[in-house]
Amino acid sequence: MNIYLVGGAVRDSLLNLPVTEKDWVVVGATPEQLLAQGYQQVGRDFPVFLHPQSRDEYALARTERKSGSGYTGFVCHAAPDVTLEQDLLRRDLTINAIARSEQGELIDPYHGRRDLENRLLRHVSDAFSEDPLRVLRVARFAARFANLGFRIAEETMALMSKMTRGGELAYLTPERVWKETEKALATDSPQVYFQVLRECGALAVLFPEIDKLYGVPAPAKWHPEIDTGIHTLMTLAVAARLSPDIDVRFAALCHDLGKGLTPPELWPRHHGHGPAGVKLVEALCQRLRIPNHIRDLAKLVAEYHDLIHTVQALQPKTLLKLFDALDVWRKPQRLEQLALSSEADARGRTGFEESPYPQGDYLRQAFRVASGVTSAEVVADGHQGIEVRNELNRRRRKALEQWKTQQDAPTKTPHTPPPPQRSDR
């Protein structure tokens, strides 16, 4: 019996990246042998065991044979006569098909180290095409390693495109699509994930609402990049720099979905695209079974991001209505999330990537002023029932009026690039 460290742990150690989890493959053993040594079997479809101390996963070396459609249509064969090379052959990318023995020797039959050095994502064999989930996995790896200069091999991209054209992606469950997408959104370059999906045709299949934005123009005055699809991924890239919060990143991705509904004869203007996009966000999240808290923020950002761009012109009464609509009294984190998503939108434009976004600080300060007036003090002053809410709103409006008067006082400030305007977007 021989045990090898495989997959991501070997890859990441060779890239001098932190190793967060370890997977092992066991060659020349039977399930009975591992059980006798105290391992706990957890694999249902093939023999996977948990180490009695480390709880790392140990899998018996196996081969896979395609027996049906999709990513579940496989027959696995695990036996003592399956070699390490046979086990590595079934893996997706050469950089994930490197093993390390207990003595530290690297076993690399498919030249994964060479591809690591060349920063290349290349499939191990044509069996890659038997699992449609690998299209998303490669896109995710491209996003994860984009900052290291990795690119997808031409032949691998061609195979991904062929798989997409063949309809294999239709067999992916919503949960698996979202799981890979969620992981991609957590990378430093999540926009690369969607770029790759578009290049191989998968974006139109899995995210048609986003794919439809390509070729939709916006006014060059406010959007020098013009194409709304390009702007969307620029916005996502900025959001990734501003926040590690997946809620913020997904909201930035979906903020302009409504522009895909604008009739071409009305281009390049998109009046009412914010509210129009809310239904598209709802449909996308329902289809992929995206968690409610992510969906809810994305809907709010779609509807209100343009209003945030003009927040300094809003009257106190309107500000309070906005805070009510956002439900920030109960969920104050939403205000920061909305501010960051809107900032990503304003800076996700050619030439505006490093521009300041004073609207964000203005929004934060306005909320601090309003939330500084509490219902407790209103009740303490003797108000009861419906009077409490009415008096609370009156005091908050008064506090905002006083604060806004101070904010609007003439001051000498450096010129900053204008945000996108609602009337022109």
PDB file of N, CA and C in Angstrom, residues 2 27 78 132 145 210 238:
ATOM      1  N   ASN A   2       0.634   2.145  -0.960  1.00  0.00           N
ATOM      2  CA  ASN A   2       1.375   3.405  -1.053  1.00  0.00           C
ATOM      3  C   ASN A   2       0.394   4.575  -1.024  1.00  0.00           C
ATOM      4  N   VAL A  27      -2.844   3.715  -3.170  1.00  0.00           N
ATOM      5  CA  VAL A  27      -2.642   2.746  -4.251  1.00  0.00           C
ATOM      6  C   VAL A  27      -2.311   1.388  -3.638  1.00  0.00           C
ATOM      7  N   ALA A  78     -12.519   1.031  -8.403  1.00  0.00           N
ATOM      8  CA  ALA A  78     -11.437   1.165  -7.428  1.00  0.00           C
ATOM      9  C   ALA A  78     -10.981  -0.226  -7.025  1.00  0.00           C
ATOM     10  N   PRO A 132     -19.161  18.010 -17.679  1.00  0.00           N
ATOM     11  CA  PRO A 132     -19.420  19.417 -18.017  1.00  0.00           C
ATOM     12  C   PRO A 132     -19.072  20.390 -16.898  1.00  0.00           C
ATOM     13  N   PHE A 145      -6.120  32.144 -10.543  1.00  0.00           N
ATOM     14  CA  PHE A 145      -4.696  32.296 -10.830  1.00  0.00           C
ATOM     15  C   PHE A 145      -4.400  33.394 -11.847  1.00  0.00           C
ATOM     16  N   ILE A 210     -26.678  38.105 -18.288  1.00  0.00           N
ATOM     17  CA  ILE A 210     -25.406  38.828 -18.362  1.00  0.00           C
ATOM     18  C   ILE A 210     -24.895  38.840 -19.796  1.00  0.00           C
ATOM     19  N   VAL A 238     -13.799  46.097 -10.022  1.00  0.00           N
ATOM     20  CA  VAL A 238     -13.645  47.138  -9.000  1.00  0.00           C
ATOM     21  C   VAL A 238     -14.248  46.674  -7.681  1.00  0.00           C
TER      22      VAL A 238
END
